[in-house]
Tab-separated table of C-alpha atoms in Angstrom:
chain	number	residue	atom	x	y	z
A	1041	MET	CA	-19.561	3.341	-43.163
A	1042	ASP	CA	-21.002	5.819	-40.722
A	1043	PRO	CA	-19.889	9.414	-41.418
A	1044	VAL	CA	-17.561	10.808	-38.794
A	1045	ILE	CA	-19.194	14.360	-39.072
A	1046	LYS	CA	-22.898	14.669	-39.499
A	1047	LEU	CA	-24.855	17.939	-39.610
A	1048	ASN	CA	-28.617	17.683	-39.945
A	1049	ASN	CA	-30.536	20.887	-40.694
A	1050	VAL	CA	-28.126	22.938	-38.478
A	1051	SER	CA	-28.646	26.661	-38.075
A	1052	VAL	CA	-26.276	28.916	-36.060
A	1053	SER	CA	-26.935	32.372	-34.876
A	1054	TYR	CA	-24.984	35.157	-33.315
A	1055	LEU	CA	-26.293	37.442	-30.745
A	1056	GLN	CA	-26.200	40.828	-32.251
A	1057	ASN	CA	-26.378	44.060	-30.497
A	1058	ARG	CA	-29.614	45.803	-31.357
A	1059	LYS	CA	-29.390	49.535	-31.943
A	1060	GLY	CA	-25.785	49.553	-31.432
A	1061	VAL	CA	-25.876	49.085	-27.646
A	1062	HIS	CA	-22.221	48.762	-26.548
A	1063	SER	CA	-22.351	50.204	-23.082
A	1064	ILE	CA	-24.485	50.395	-20.172
A	1065	LYS	CA	-25.399	54.003	-20.887
A	1066	ASP	CA	-26.796	52.979	-24.255
A	1067	PHE	CA	-28.609	50.017	-22.654
A	1068	VAL	CA	-30.425	52.242	-20.243
A	1069	LEU	CA	-30.959	55.137	-22.644
A	1070	LYS	CA	-31.827	53.376	-25.902
A	1071	ALA	CA	-32.791	49.827	-25.422
A	1072	SER	CA	-35.149	50.146	-22.364
A	1073	PHE	CA	-35.074	46.834	-20.604
A	1074	ILE	CA	-36.026	44.371	-23.211
A	1075	SER	CA	-33.088	42.248	-24.226
A	1076	PRO	CA	-30.621	44.581	-26.082
A	1077	PHE	CA	-29.593	41.530	-28.348
A	1078	LYS	CA	-31.228	40.106	-31.396
A	1079	LYS	CA	-30.238	36.967	-33.098
A	1080	HIS	CA	-28.572	37.152	-36.367
A	1081	ARG	CA	-28.515	33.939	-38.344
A	1082	VAL	CA	-25.131	33.124	-39.761
A	1083	LEU	CA	-25.788	29.540	-40.949
A	1084	HIS	CA	-29.087	28.401	-42.498
A	1085	ASN	CA	-30.213	24.684	-42.438
A	1086	ILE	CA	-26.971	23.138	-43.220
A	1087	ASP	CA	-26.923	19.399	-44.075
A	1088	LEU	CA	-23.591	17.820	-44.332
A	1089	GLU	CA	-21.984	14.428	-43.911
A	1090	ILE	CA	-18.240	13.846	-44.044
A	1091	ASN	CA	-16.602	10.452	-43.968
A	1092	LYS	CA	-13.441	9.291	-42.404
A	1093	GLY	CA	-10.629	10.187	-44.645
A	1094	ASP	CA	-12.451	12.761	-46.694
A	1095	SER	CA	-10.597	15.952	-47.650
A	1096	VAL	CA	-13.091	18.751	-47.829
A	1097	GLY	CA	-12.381	22.193	-49.071
A	1098	ILE	CA	-14.788	25.043	-47.917
A	1099	LEU	CA	-14.941	27.926	-50.393
A	1100	GLY	CA	-17.116	31.178	-50.177
A	1101	PRO	CA	-17.060	34.891	-50.191
A	1102	ASN	CA	-16.095	36.742	-46.932
A	1103	GLY	CA	-18.723	36.559	-44.357
A	1104	SER	CA	-20.475	33.591	-45.892
A	1105	GLY	CA	-20.152	31.425	-42.695
A	1106	LYS	CA	-17.056	29.386	-43.408
A	1107	SER	CA	-15.365	29.903	-40.238
A	1108	THR	CA	-18.536	29.666	-38.365
A	1109	LEU	CA	-19.402	26.311	-39.849
A	1110	MET	CA	-15.752	25.167	-38.759
A	1111	ARG	CA	-16.231	26.446	-35.237
A	1112	THR	CA	-19.621	24.664	-35.112
A	1113	ILE	CA	-18.051	21.460	-36.106
A	1114	ALA	CA	-15.143	22.017	-33.686
A	1115	GLY	CA	-17.809	22.446	-30.882
A	1116	ILE	CA	-16.834	26.018	-30.107
A	1117	ILE	CA	-20.293	27.318	-31.038
A	1118	LYS	CA	-23.427	25.540	-30.217
A	1119	PRO	CA	-26.006	25.408	-32.997
A	1120	ASP	CA	-29.532	26.642	-32.087
A	1121	GLU	CA	-31.312	24.317	-34.236
A	1122	GLY	CA	-30.590	20.948	-35.843
A	1123	PHE	CA	-28.519	17.820	-34.994
A	1124	LEU	CA	-24.740	17.676	-34.934
A	1125	LYS	CA	-22.637	14.695	-34.400
A	1126	VAL	CA	-18.815	14.701	-34.455
A	1127	GLY	CA	-17.262	11.270	-33.905
A	1128	VAL	CA	-13.509	12.259	-34.032
A	1129	ARG	CA	-11.163	13.982	-31.763
A	1130	VAL	CA	-10.841	17.604	-32.857
A	1131	SER	CA	-7.562	19.408	-33.068
A	1132	PRO	CA	-7.389	23.104	-32.389
A	1133	LEU	CA	-8.619	25.289	-35.232
A	1134	LEU	CA	-5.712	26.572	-37.048
A	1135	ALA	CA	-6.315	30.274	-37.667
A	1136	LEU	CA	-3.395	32.641	-38.094
A	1137	GLY	CA	-1.947	33.771	-34.722
A	1138	ALA	CA	-4.322	31.917	-32.524
A	1139	GLY	CA	-2.818	31.665	-29.126
A	1140	ILE	CA	0.476	33.085	-30.047
A	1141	GLU	CA	1.688	35.219	-27.168
A	1142	LEU	CA	3.831	37.953	-28.638
A	1143	GLU	CA	5.756	38.675	-25.490
A	1144	LEU	CA	6.962	34.977	-25.156
A	1145	SER	CA	9.659	33.414	-26.993
A	1146	GLY	CA	9.306	30.929	-29.810
A	1147	TYR	CA	10.067	27.933	-27.623
A	1148	GLU	CA	7.641	29.064	-24.991
A	1149	ASN	CA	4.843	29.534	-27.689
A	1150	MET	CA	5.699	26.139	-28.983
A	1151	ARG	CA	5.148	24.521	-25.630
A	1152	ILE	CA	1.982	26.305	-25.126
A	1153	ALA	CA	0.607	25.448	-28.563
A	1154	LEU	CA	1.574	21.712	-28.037
A	1155	ALA	CA	-0.118	21.745	-24.573
A	1156	LEU	CA	-3.275	23.334	-25.796
A	1157	SER	CA	-3.639	20.785	-28.613
A	1158	GLY	CA	-3.336	18.065	-26.127
A	1159	ASN	CA	-0.150	16.841	-27.584
A	1160	TYR	CA	2.316	17.529	-24.862
A	1161	ASN	CA	3.566	15.211	-22.176
A	1162	LYS	CA	6.681	14.579	-20.319
A	1163	THR	CA	7.829	11.585	-22.284
A	1164	THR	CA	7.534	13.039	-25.704
A	1165	ARG	CA	8.261	16.607	-24.857
A	1166	LYS	CA	11.791	16.841	-26.168
A	1167	GLU	CA	10.933	14.817	-29.249
A	1168	MET	CA	7.913	16.931	-30.068
A	1169	ILE	CA	9.825	20.242	-29.677
A	1170	GLN	CA	12.575	18.881	-31.967
A	1171	LYS	CA	10.041	17.888	-34.509
A	1172	VAL	CA	8.360	21.315	-34.537
A	1173	THR	CA	11.683	23.143	-34.692
A	1174	ASP	CA	12.715	21.036	-37.672
A	1175	PHE	CA	9.371	21.571	-39.486
A	1176	ALA	CA	9.469	25.411	-38.838
A	1177	GLU	CA	13.044	25.774	-40.027
A	1178	LEU	CA	13.535	28.512	-37.417
A	1179	THR	CA	17.035	28.703	-35.867
A	1180	ASN	CA	17.801	28.292	-32.165
A	1181	GLU	CA	18.561	32.054	-32.030
A	1182	GLN	CA	15.318	33.005	-33.630
A	1183	LEU	CA	13.258	30.712	-31.355
A	1184	MET	CA	14.820	32.422	-28.282
A	1185	MET	CA	13.531	35.730	-29.328
A	1186	PRO	CA	10.030	37.009	-28.214
A	1187	ALA	CA	7.536	36.485	-30.946
A	1188	LYS	CA	6.703	40.169	-31.216
A	1189	MET	CA	10.109	40.304	-33.144
A	1190	TYR	CA	8.979	37.818	-35.819
A	1191	SER	CA	7.935	38.651	-39.148
A	1192	THR	CA	4.401	37.514	-40.317
A	1193	GLY	CA	5.838	34.671	-42.138
A	1194	MET	CA	7.878	33.544	-39.250
A	1195	LEU	CA	4.699	33.612	-37.002
A	1196	ALA	CA	2.876	31.602	-39.525
A	1197	ARG	CA	5.700	29.049	-39.516
A	1198	LEU	CA	5.623	28.951	-35.741
A	1199	ALA	CA	1.869	28.514	-35.430
A	1200	PHE	CA	1.532	26.173	-38.317
A	1201	SER	CA	4.357	23.795	-37.255
A	1202	SER	CA	3.044	23.148	-33.824
A	1203	VAL	CA	-0.105	21.762	-35.301
A	1204	MET	CA	1.320	20.154	-38.440
A	1205	THR	CA	3.782	17.866	-36.592
A	1206	CYS	CA	0.991	16.106	-34.812
A	1207	GLN	CA	-1.235	13.434	-36.513
A	1208	PRO	CA	-4.729	14.627	-35.699
A	1209	GLU	CA	-7.908	12.721	-36.547
A	1210	LEU	CA	-9.513	15.800	-37.986
A	1211	LEU	CA	-7.403	18.601	-39.143
A	1212	MET	CA	-9.017	22.018	-39.632
A	1213	ILE	CA	-7.150	24.781	-41.476
A	1214	ASP	CA	-8.630	28.260	-41.754
A	1215	GLU	CA	-6.808	30.228	-44.471
A	1216	VAL	CA	-3.296	30.336	-43.250
A	1217	LEU	CA	-1.199	28.757	-46.006
A	1218	ALA	CA	-0.947	32.068	-47.885
A	1219	VAL	CA	1.508	33.694	-45.515
A	1220	GLY	CA	4.617	31.603	-45.697
A	1221	ASP	CA	7.047	31.726	-48.394
A	1222	LYS	CA	6.915	29.350	-51.402
A	1223	GLY	CA	9.183	26.739	-49.818
A	1224	PHE	CA	7.171	26.582	-46.652
A	1225	GLN	CA	3.979	26.317	-48.558
A	1226	ILE	CA	5.072	23.253	-50.465
A	1227	LYS	CA	6.303	21.788	-47.377
A	1228	CYS	CA	2.958	22.274	-45.631
A	1229	MET	CA	1.106	20.951	-48.696
A	1230	ASN	CA	3.241	17.792	-48.631
A	1231	ARG	CA	2.634	17.415	-44.793
A	1232	ILE	CA	-1.087	17.939	-45.303
A	1233	HIS	CA	-1.100	15.135	-48.018
A	1234	GLU	CA	0.696	12.931	-45.614
A	1235	ILE	CA	-1.683	13.540	-42.708
A	1236	ILE	CA	-4.539	12.709	-44.977
A	1237	LYS	CA	-2.852	9.521	-46.200
A	1238	ASN	CA	-2.452	8.532	-42.646
A	1239	GLY	CA	-6.112	8.500	-42.243
A	1240	ALA	CA	-7.079	11.864	-41.021
A	1241	THR	CA	-9.970	13.876	-42.186
A	1242	LEU	CA	-9.507	17.392	-43.345
A	1243	LEU	CA	-11.601	20.573	-43.438
A	1244	PHE	CA	-9.809	23.373	-45.296
A	1245	ILE	CA	-11.027	26.852	-45.730
A	1246	SER	CA	-9.358	28.809	-48.396
A	1247	HIS	CA	-9.899	31.570	-50.817
A	1248	SER	CA	-7.684	29.954	-53.492
A	1249	PRO	CA	-9.625	27.495	-55.722
A	1250	ASN	CA	-6.335	26.096	-56.844
A	1251	GLU	CA	-5.192	25.027	-53.362
A	1252	VAL	CA	-8.576	23.473	-52.795
A	1253	LYS	CA	-8.349	21.589	-56.064
A	1254	GLU	CA	-4.751	20.375	-55.234
A	1255	ILE	CA	-5.489	19.209	-51.683
A	1256	CYS	CA	-9.155	18.272	-51.426
A	1257	THR	CA	-11.167	15.710	-53.245
A	1258	ARG	CA	-14.325	17.288	-52.177
A	1259	GLY	CA	-15.504	20.861	-52.137
A	1260	ILE	CA	-18.292	22.779	-50.564
A	1261	CYS	CA	-19.284	26.258	-51.609
A	1262	LEU	CA	-21.149	28.626	-49.099
A	1263	LYS	CA	-22.970	31.792	-49.893
A	1264	GLU	CA	-24.750	33.902	-47.248
A	1265	GLY	CA	-24.829	31.158	-44.763
A	1266	LYS	CA	-26.372	28.613	-47.242
A	1267	LYS	CA	-24.651	25.606	-48.862
A	1268	ILE	CA	-24.832	26.154	-52.614
A	1269	TYR	CA	-22.679	23.511	-53.803
A	1270	ASP	CA	-21.432	20.175	-52.449
A	1271	GLY	CA	-19.503	17.738	-54.745
A	1272	SER	CA	-16.069	17.457	-56.384
A	1273	SER	CA	-13.547	20.046	-55.510
A	1274	ASP	CA	-13.005	21.062	-59.193
A	1275	ARG	CA	-16.724	21.721	-59.565
A	1276	ALA	CA	-16.901	23.562	-56.249
A	1277	ALA	CA	-13.969	25.757	-57.445
A	1278	ASN	CA	-15.785	26.605	-60.541
A	1279	VAL	CA	-18.896	27.507	-58.739
A	1280	TYR	CA	-16.914	29.681	-56.341
A	1281	THR	CA	-15.042	31.546	-59.160
A	1282	LYS	CA	-18.431	32.148	-60.940
A	1283	LEU	CA	-19.680	33.850	-57.902
A	1284	PHE	CA	-17.645	37.001	-58.651
B	1436	MET	CA	-8.785	13.347	-20.984
B	1437	GLN	CA	-8.727	14.567	-17.372
B	1438	GLY	CA	-4.870	14.540	-17.318
B	1439	LYS	CA	-4.798	16.520	-20.405
B	1440	ARG	CA	-7.104	19.149	-18.957
B	1441	ARG	CA	-4.970	19.456	-15.917
B	1442	TYR	CA	-1.887	19.886	-18.006
B	1443	ILE	CA	-3.623	22.667	-20.010
B	1444	ILE	CA	-4.572	24.316	-16.817
B	1445	LEU	CA	-1.107	24.174	-15.374
B	1446	PHE	CA	0.409	25.371	-18.628
B	1447	LEU	CA	-1.815	28.479	-18.816
B	1448	ILE	CA	-1.176	29.432	-15.111
B	1449	TYR	CA	2.522	29.158	-15.987
B	1450	LYS	CA	1.985	31.278	-19.101
B	1451	ASN	CA	0.203	34.089	-17.141
B	1452	LEU	CA	3.081	34.058	-14.596
B	1453	GLN	CA	5.674	34.394	-17.439
B	1454	LEU	CA	3.696	37.141	-19.081
B	1455	LYS	CA	3.362	39.012	-15.897
B	1456	TYR	CA	7.065	39.186	-14.988
B	1457	LYS	CA	8.783	38.603	-18.235
B	1458	HIS	CA	9.802	42.113	-19.342
B	1459	SER	CA	10.342	43.949	-16.210
B	1460	VAL	CA	13.912	44.140	-14.836
B	1461	LEU	CA	12.849	43.639	-11.210
B	1462	GLY	CA	10.348	41.072	-12.128
B	1463	PHE	CA	8.728	39.337	-9.182
B	1464	LEU	CA	10.186	42.064	-6.886
B	1465	TRP	CA	7.548	44.439	-8.064
B	1466	SER	CA	4.909	42.502	-6.463
B	1467	LEU	CA	6.810	42.981	-3.204
B	1468	LEU	CA	7.660	46.560	-3.683
B	1469	HIS	CA	4.151	47.651	-4.273
B	1470	PRO	CA	2.683	46.855	-0.922
B	1471	PHE	CA	5.934	47.890	0.784
B	1472	MET	CA	5.689	51.337	-0.667
B	1473	TYR	CA	2.023	51.604	0.407
B	1474	LEU	CA	3.050	50.529	3.816
B	1475	LEU	CA	5.722	53.168	4.175
B	1476	ILE	CA	3.254	55.915	2.974
B	1477	PHE	CA	0.593	54.833	5.490
B	1478	LEU	CA	3.106	54.546	8.220
B	1479	ALA	CA	4.472	58.174	7.486
B	1480	ILE	CA	1.085	59.682	7.100
B	1481	PHE	CA	-1.284	57.846	9.407
B	1482	SER	CA	0.626	56.329	12.314
B	1483	ALA	CA	0.302	59.396	14.449
B	1484	ALA	CA	-3.325	59.713	13.614
B	1485	PHE	CA	-4.179	56.216	14.351
B	1486	SER	CA	-1.821	55.692	17.146
B	1487	THR	CA	-4.534	54.297	19.372
B	1488	THR	CA	-4.594	51.149	17.152
B	1489	GLU	CA	-2.390	48.600	18.719
B	1490	ASN	CA	0.652	47.752	16.505
B	1491	TYR	CA	-0.502	49.765	13.731
B	1492	PRO	CA	2.156	48.628	11.099
B	1493	LEU	CA	1.190	45.052	11.523
B	1494	TYR	CA	-2.483	46.014	11.195
B	1495	VAL	CA	-1.836	48.038	7.992
B	1496	LEU	CA	0.428	45.373	6.429
B	1497	SER	CA	-2.034	42.492	7.048
B	1498	GLY	CA	-4.857	44.323	5.455
B	1499	LEU	CA	-2.820	45.734	2.578
B	1500	VAL	CA	-1.467	42.433	1.518
B	1501	PHE	CA	-4.944	41.005	1.034
B	1502	TRP	CA	-6.233	44.215	-0.598
B	1503	ILE	CA	-3.609	43.957	-3.295
B	1504	TYR	CA	-4.502	40.438	-3.959
B	1505	PHE	CA	-8.167	41.429	-4.216
B	1506	ALA	CA	-7.591	44.390	-6.467
B	1507	GLY	CA	-5.082	42.652	-8.682
B	1508	ALA	CA	-7.045	39.553	-9.241
B	1509	THR	CA	-10.523	41.244	-9.722
B	1510	GLY	CA	-8.841	43.624	-12.150
B	1511	GLN	CA	-7.239	40.682	-14.180
B	1512	LEU	CA	-10.428	38.619	-14.205
B	1513	CYS	CA	-12.464	41.579	-15.480
B	1514	ASN	CA	-10.622	41.334	-18.757
B	1515	VAL	CA	-9.955	37.639	-18.861
B	1516	PHE	CA	-12.337	36.613	-21.615
B	1517	ILE	CA	-11.395	39.612	-23.799
B	1518	LYS	CA	-7.804	38.928	-23.380
B	1519	ASN	CA	-8.249	35.270	-24.407
B	1520	THR	CA	-10.494	35.893	-27.429
B	1521	HIS	CA	-8.239	34.037	-29.754
B	1522	LEU	CA	-8.102	30.907	-27.649
B	1523	ILE	CA	-11.917	31.061	-27.089
B	1524	LYS	CA	-12.476	31.174	-30.678
B	1525	SER	CA	-10.156	28.375	-31.638
B	1526	LEU	CA	-10.176	25.906	-28.802
B	1527	ASN	CA	-13.043	23.672	-27.769
B	1528	LEU	CA	-12.362	23.952	-24.024
B	1529	PRO	CA	-14.868	24.987	-21.164
B	1530	LYS	CA	-14.455	28.708	-21.006
B	1531	ILE	CA	-14.236	28.679	-17.191
B	1532	ILE	CA	-10.635	27.444	-17.686
B	1533	TYR	CA	-9.555	30.964	-18.497
B	1534	PRO	CA	-10.709	32.733	-15.236
B	1535	LEU	CA	-9.579	29.658	-13.290
B	1536	THR	CA	-6.080	29.872	-14.570
B	1537	GLU	CA	-6.002	33.615	-14.225
B	1538	LEU	CA	-6.795	33.294	-10.572
B	1539	GLY	CA	-4.540	30.427	-10.284
B	1540	SER	CA	-1.532	32.536	-11.311
B	1541	GLU	CA	-2.819	35.459	-9.100
B	1542	LEU	CA	-2.842	33.041	-6.197
B	1543	VAL	CA	0.617	31.783	-6.913
B	1544	SER	CA	2.077	35.150	-7.020
B	1545	PHE	CA	0.013	36.204	-3.880
B	1546	LEU	CA	1.458	33.159	-1.942
B	1547	LEU	CA	4.899	33.702	-3.063
B	1548	GLY	CA	4.748	37.366	-1.917
B	1549	LEU	CA	3.248	36.324	1.246
B	1550	ILE	CA	6.435	34.536	2.365
B	1551	PRO	CA	8.633	37.626	2.671
B	1552	PHE	CA	5.766	39.657	4.227
B	1553	MET	CA	5.237	36.932	6.863
B	1554	VAL	CA	8.838	37.416	7.743
B	1555	LEU	CA	8.366	41.157	7.873
B	1556	MET	CA	5.301	40.694	9.997
B	1557	CYS	CA	7.261	38.607	12.482
B	1558	PHE	CA	9.730	41.595	12.862
B	1559	LEU	CA	6.648	43.908	13.355
B	1560	GLY	CA	5.787	41.690	16.279
B	1561	MET	CA	3.548	38.944	14.858
B	1562	HIS	CA	3.734	35.850	17.115
B	1563	ILE	CA	4.410	32.577	15.606
B	1564	THR	CA	2.039	30.036	16.694
B	1565	PHE	CA	-0.137	27.356	15.312
B	1566	ASN	CA	-3.042	29.836	15.227
B	1567	LEU	CA	-1.278	31.215	12.081
B	1568	LEU	CA	-2.351	28.160	10.170
B	1569	TYR	CA	-5.823	29.462	10.170
B	1570	ILE	CA	-4.736	31.786	7.478
B	1571	ILE	CA	-4.830	28.869	4.908
B	1572	PRO	CA	-8.604	28.345	4.982
B	1573	VAL	CA	-9.135	32.135	5.230
B	1574	ILE	CA	-7.142	32.545	2.023
B	1575	LEU	CA	-9.110	29.642	0.386
B	1576	LEU	CA	-12.387	31.252	1.134
B	1577	PHE	CA	-11.165	34.592	0.116
B	1578	SER	CA	-9.934	33.285	-3.196
B	1579	ILE	CA	-13.381	31.591	-3.869
B	1580	PHE	CA	-14.996	34.982	-3.245
B	1581	LEU	CA	-12.535	36.719	-5.480
B	1582	PHE	CA	-13.118	34.235	-8.226
B	1583	SER	CA	-16.922	34.736	-8.006
B	1584	VAL	CA	-16.710	38.507	-8.091
B	1585	GLY	CA	-14.140	38.316	-11.023
B	1586	LEU	CA	-16.365	35.827	-12.916
B	1587	ILE	CA	-19.405	38.187	-12.629
B	1588	LEU	CA	-17.320	41.121	-13.844
B	1589	GLY	CA	-15.566	39.219	-16.715
B	1590	SER	CA	-18.853	37.750	-17.964
B	1591	LEU	CA	-20.592	41.166	-18.064
B	1592	ASN	CA	-17.486	42.941	-19.432
B	1593	VAL	CA	-17.784	40.888	-22.647
B	1594	PHE	CA	-21.191	42.524	-23.403
B	1595	PHE	CA	-20.608	45.925	-21.870
B	1596	ARG	CA	-17.043	47.034	-22.005
B	1597	ASP	CA	-17.778	49.795	-19.507
B	1598	VAL	CA	-17.990	47.266	-16.711
B	1599	GLY	CA	-14.212	47.124	-16.755
B	1600	ILE	CA	-13.928	50.881	-16.875
B	1601	LEU	CA	-16.475	51.178	-13.943
B	1602	TRP	CA	-14.528	48.578	-11.937
B	1603	ASN	CA	-11.243	50.585	-12.422
B	1604	THR	CA	-13.103	53.500	-10.781
B	1605	ILE	CA	-14.872	51.819	-8.027
B	1606	SER	CA	-12.133	49.647	-6.744
B	1607	PRO	CA	-9.962	52.484	-5.439
B	1608	ALA	CA	-13.055	53.818	-3.715
B	1609	LEU	CA	-13.591	50.446	-2.218
B	1610	PHE	CA	-10.063	50.713	-0.796
B	1611	TYR	CA	-11.010	53.698	1.368
B	1612	LEU	CA	-14.416	52.145	2.309
B	1613	SER	CA	-12.536	49.246	3.704
B	1614	PRO	CA	-10.832	49.342	7.051
B	1615	ILE	CA	-7.336	48.841	5.716
B	1616	ALA	CA	-5.430	51.969	6.787
B	1617	TYR	CA	-7.760	52.767	9.589
B	1618	ALA	CA	-9.339	50.711	12.359
B	1619	PHE	CA	-13.144	49.912	12.188
B	1620	LYS	CA	-13.672	51.170	15.596
B	1621	LEU	CA	-12.550	54.659	14.758
B	1622	VAL	CA	-15.304	55.082	12.229
B	1623	PRO	CA	-18.130	57.309	13.645
B	1624	GLU	CA	-21.112	55.318	14.745
B	1625	ARG	CA	-23.452	56.758	12.097
B	1626	TYR	CA	-21.218	55.837	9.234
B	1627	LYS	CA	-20.367	52.354	10.481
B	1628	PHE	CA	-23.240	50.707	8.327
B	1629	ILE	CA	-21.419	51.824	5.195
B	1630	VAL	CA	-18.276	49.777	6.092
B	1631	LYS	CA	-20.492	46.913	7.412
B	1632	TYR	CA	-22.188	46.525	4.012
B	1633	ASN	CA	-18.807	46.217	2.432
B	1634	PRO	CA	-18.128	42.495	1.975
B	1635	LEU	CA	-14.452	43.127	2.222
B	1636	TYR	CA	-14.678	44.307	5.738
B	1637	HIS	CA	-15.817	40.907	6.993
B	1638	PHE	CA	-12.883	39.203	5.152
B	1639	LEU	CA	-10.389	41.612	6.617
B	1640	GLU	CA	-11.774	40.884	10.082
B	1641	LEU	CA	-10.860	37.268	9.519
B	1642	VAL	CA	-7.359	38.151	8.368
B	1643	ARG	CA	-6.782	40.393	11.319
B	1644	ASN	CA	-8.060	37.725	13.681
B	1645	VAL	CA	-5.302	35.461	12.642
B	1646	LEU	CA	-2.385	37.703	11.677
B	1647	TRP	CA	-2.846	40.633	13.896
B	1648	GLN	CA	-4.615	39.261	16.995
B	1649	ASN	CA	-3.091	35.848	16.608
B	1650	GLN	CA	-6.429	34.068	17.279
B	1651	PRO	CA	-8.558	31.528	15.510
B	1652	PRO	CA	-11.006	33.372	13.297
B	1653	ASP	CA	-14.105	34.593	15.011
B	1654	MET	CA	-17.051	32.230	14.238
B	1655	HIS	CA	-19.208	35.173	13.912
B	1656	TYR	CA	-17.294	36.450	10.876
B	1657	VAL	CA	-16.634	33.098	9.533
B	1658	GLY	CA	-20.397	32.593	9.128
B	1659	ARG	CA	-20.913	35.945	7.401
B	1660	CYS	CA	-17.937	35.231	4.979
B	1661	LEU	CA	-19.369	31.792	4.204
B	1662	LEU	CA	-22.710	33.377	3.445
B	1663	ILE	CA	-21.272	36.124	1.291
B	1664	THR	CA	-19.056	33.838	-0.560
B	1665	SER	CA	-21.993	31.371	-1.226
B	1666	VAL	CA	-24.327	34.086	-2.543
B	1667	THR	CA	-21.644	35.510	-4.706
B	1668	ALA	CA	-20.746	32.168	-6.103
B	1669	ILE	CA	-24.257	31.343	-6.873
B	1670	LEU	CA	-24.903	34.586	-8.640
B	1671	ALA	CA	-21.443	34.194	-10.541
B	1672	PHE	CA	-22.470	30.901	-11.702
B	1673	LEU	CA	-25.877	32.060	-12.828
B	1674	ILE	CA	-24.562	34.996	-14.774
B	1675	TYR	CA	-21.664	32.956	-16.300
B	1676	SER	CA	-23.971	30.167	-17.451
B	1677	LYS	CA	-26.478	32.627	-18.859
B	1678	THR	CA	-23.998	34.586	-20.841
B	1679	ARG	CA	-21.238	32.169	-21.821
B	1680	ASN	CA	-22.901	31.055	-25.126
B	1681	GLY	CA	-22.873	34.626	-26.203
B	1682	PHE	CA	-19.237	35.259	-25.606
B	1683	ILE	CA	-18.138	34.282	-29.149
B	1684	SER	CA	-20.444	36.586	-30.926
B	1685	ASN	CA	-19.402	39.530	-28.681
B	1686	LEU	CA	-15.695	39.129	-28.572
């Protein structure tokens, strides 16, 4: 079976401001007119193959390139070297608070989140909103309030539910589970298992080795932009724990 | 896929409009009050000084409405990528969608505001003829120009945040360099070149041709505006395509 995601020798760089140039004044005074940016490599020569239905946990210390790897797979960042093939429809990256407008109400945010993930059309609109509402366990009154009045946990519920009620081909989660309360976490775990069972591929960034062990069958460990382990999630969790 | 994109674009426009007017009591009325206040101020201060200008109130109002569209839209577009950092970092959509939807919502509120002002212009002596329909292509061309200016500002602002601050300083100056409150012919001969090099002047002439003089737009100015718009649009496209891949690392 062909892998749905294939990375071959992929390297990703960010443009970094040289000499701390942040304004035109600095640009003129310090950097002369050579390019004020230098390339800062975040991911080094990553090789990765992920098959359909795999559930892959990505572990690694802060700044090791986990989110960058995910954004590269999602097509948000272009690699500057190497070959990348993604053969599935990508759902939006689920990072905490992405796209939540604090001034708008819960319902309005829900509609926007559904529209942005491409899961909103006239025929299924009511049904989708109902599903999200049920999953989030937020009351009608709460959903009428602007999101700025929400607690962090409620925001997580809102953001999470909008993505979790859909059945994506590739689900990508970037450390968000930790925020909700115990009940909601269990609910999310169950839903993630269900999504995987229905044939989706999962990429899951976390700092909790236990979560990775519970959800994923495969684990990847990154350190300073390099892949240092790729194998079973149990072993990956061990490698990660030994890093500290 | 195409249908989905269209949905997303419409939704973002709707979201921008909601955000703009949500938490103010007067809401949409503000976008009417703002030019109206300016109009009153100009009439009080300048109408005696510029009494040689025929139908001065209509002259001011027609320029003012378009100026406010220009200032508002470029100001918003300047920050459009910074404002949408979260979405840019988590959605695989062409980034051009964000300025497009921003302009879209500015255009909608401009057009809605134009309706009552057209009524007011009628009271100020504007004639209702088919010539007024020429305002539609003028608005279209002006919007493309605006979008290009905004895209240049927005793209550069990601890398140098003082572009935004600079624009906030320049744009009021631009107001006085444009013949909005005064007529171009009153500008002393030796300073006329300053106004002529201001691209807005040429667009304002088109607007005045239609709304104030009730004529089809002067082909002379149409040509210039087309030229200005194409040059700005090409420049905007070059800057945007050169910088867009660096957005993520600088947001």
